[in-house]
């Protein structure tokens, strides 16, 4: 068997991963002017071109030079599923064999792309299926943006202009604020007018409450922040979102007040609250949440729990969710119930990827089902 290995590819810079500053530095190194960065961004991110020879406003000589030292490389599509409700989900393969996922969720007035920031997740939230897979590594900026670029290309191929990416949320696998630099560089490109040109209100970073990351983000990007809240006393939150032991509710709340002081008065935080039957969905839980959120301008998003095997939890009933919503609304908190999407294709986070190359050896702990299920 003859094996041919292309030794040049790995050393090429994947231009998908460079923000404007990075591209300007890249071109400066080649003795080229800064405006090349805008040209290239447009070709790559708006026209979705991956072949330098198609870039007609770039000279043949520069095209040739670029093809020797750089590339525009997406990800392998391993699974591509379309749900009855229009949700489209991809499992994408990385060069090291790991897999991540991205989900496109169309609604009447927008198309939201949910992307991953890490392979697996180092946090251990008890109701999250990604957590069960353990943690492998951070995604590079190129891998983060490749999800957006691939999704746009694949949606372009559908030939339905109404199905395009208008919003991006970091709610796939991983904790974005534990991959701070790469996520922030990726956001630069999402917001750049020569690339995706999204408004800051259409990009959401969802965090379990990594305080140092939130503090840094307040200085760098004015995009939407969503907090995975889920419980309003420390004992329960320690169990559901164990990073709470490091950053407990009182500190989290203080940090949120400080964060919001740096934002425009009209801006709003999103509070995500997964509804777990008999765990966090009582009237008292709603009242505790109201007390905790006092003085913060928030939108509360109640998320029906997406079940997975051996999770040990079940979804709150529709009545319980509506009762919870009622209590919050009466206290003046804008509260929406998130529609479950793509149920027929397992669009819940982390469900399709299968195994990640778990460096944390977490999976071994789940051989026995958790929380006394089946016992
Ligand atoms: N680590 C980040 C982003 C990934 S999780 C965070 O914690 O916010 C994205 C959202 O999906 C979070 O609000 C998370 O709590 C929620 N989620 C995770 N597993 C879920 C499940 N099985 N059902 C419903 N929501 C879930």
PDB file of C-alpha atoms and ligand atoms in Angstrom, residues 127-128 170-172 174-176 206-208 228 230 272 274 303-306 308 349, ligand 1:
ATOM      1  CA  UNK A 127     -27.770  17.646  33.546  1.00  0.00           C
ATOM      2  CA  UNK A 128     -25.572  18.210  30.483  1.00  0.00           C
ATOM      3  CA  UNK A 170     -21.920  29.950  21.855  1.00  0.00           C
ATOM      4  CA  UNK A 171     -24.215  27.324  23.330  1.00  0.00           C
ATOM      5  CA  UNK A 172     -22.824  24.162  21.782  1.00  0.00           C
ATOM      6  CA  UNK A 174     -17.780  23.694  25.848  1.00  0.00           C
ATOM      7  CA  UNK A 175     -17.437  26.705  28.098  1.00  0.00           C
ATOM      8  CA  UNK A 176     -16.574  29.684  25.878  1.00  0.00           C
ATOM      9  CA  UNK A 206     -23.334  31.615  27.161  1.00  0.00           C
ATOM     10  CA  UNK A 207     -21.408  30.904  30.339  1.00  0.00           C
ATOM     11  CA  UNK A 208     -21.855  28.864  33.465  1.00  0.00           C
ATOM     12  CA  UNK A 228     -26.599  29.359  32.846  1.00  0.00           C
ATOM     13  CA  UNK A 230     -30.420  26.857  36.918  1.00  0.00           C
ATOM     14  CA  UNK A 272     -30.957  30.501  31.239  1.00  0.00           C
ATOM     15  CA  UNK A 274     -33.197  24.505  32.603  1.00  0.00           C
ATOM     16  CA  UNK A 303     -35.373  25.724  28.868  1.00  0.00           C
ATOM     17  CA  UNK A 304     -37.236  22.422  28.883  1.00  0.00           C
ATOM     18  CA  UNK A 305     -34.666  19.809  29.914  1.00  0.00           C
ATOM     19  CA  UNK A 306     -33.482  17.734  26.966  1.00  0.00           C
ATOM     20  CA  UNK A 308     -30.504  11.748  27.515  1.00  0.00           C
ATOM     21  CA  UNK A 349     -26.221  19.571  22.995  1.00  0.00           C
TER      22      UNK A 349
HETATM   23  N1  LIG B   1     -20.893  26.127  28.950  1.00  0.00           N
HETATM   24  C1  LIG B   1     -21.780  27.147  28.503  1.00  0.00           C
HETATM   25  C2  LIG B   1     -22.369  26.919  27.126  1.00  0.00           C
HETATM   26  C3  LIG B   1     -22.842  25.543  26.756  1.00  0.00           C
HETATM   27  S1  LIG B   1     -24.355  24.999  27.420  1.00  0.00           S
HETATM   28  C4  LIG B   1     -22.883  27.340  29.534  1.00  0.00           C
HETATM   29  O1  LIG B   1     -22.886  26.654  30.544  1.00  0.00           O
HETATM   30  O2  LIG B   1     -23.697  28.238  29.372  1.00  0.00           O
HETATM   31  C5  LIG B   1     -25.598  25.916  26.635  1.00  0.00           C
HETATM   32  C6  LIG B   1     -26.911  25.902  27.389  1.00  0.00           C
HETATM   33  O3  LIG B   1     -27.564  24.604  27.297  1.00  0.00           O
HETATM   34  C7  LIG B   1     -26.716  26.167  28.858  1.00  0.00           C
HETATM   35  O4  LIG B   1     -27.653  27.040  29.381  1.00  0.00           O
HETATM   36  C8  LIG B   1     -26.861  24.785  29.443  1.00  0.00           C
HETATM   37  O5  LIG B   1     -27.128  24.866  30.782  1.00  0.00           O
HETATM   38  C9  LIG B   1     -27.967  24.191  28.582  1.00  0.00           C
HETATM   39  N2  LIG B   1     -28.074  22.733  28.626  1.00  0.00           N
HETATM   40  C10 LIG B   1     -27.087  21.840  28.799  1.00  0.00           C
HETATM   41  N3  LIG B   1     -27.576  20.591  28.825  1.00  0.00           N
HETATM   42  C11 LIG B   1     -28.910  20.683  28.664  1.00  0.00           C
HETATM   43  C12 LIG B   1     -29.981  19.723  28.589  1.00  0.00           C
HETATM   44  N4  LIG B   1     -29.754  18.422  28.676  1.00  0.00           N
HETATM   45  N5  LIG B   1     -31.219  20.195  28.411  1.00  0.00           N
HETATM   46  C13 LIG B   1     -31.454  21.514  28.285  1.00  0.00           C
HETATM   47  N6  LIG B   1     -30.494  22.457  28.343  1.00  0.00           N
HETATM   48  C14 LIG B   1     -29.232  22.059  28.533  1.00  0.00           C
END
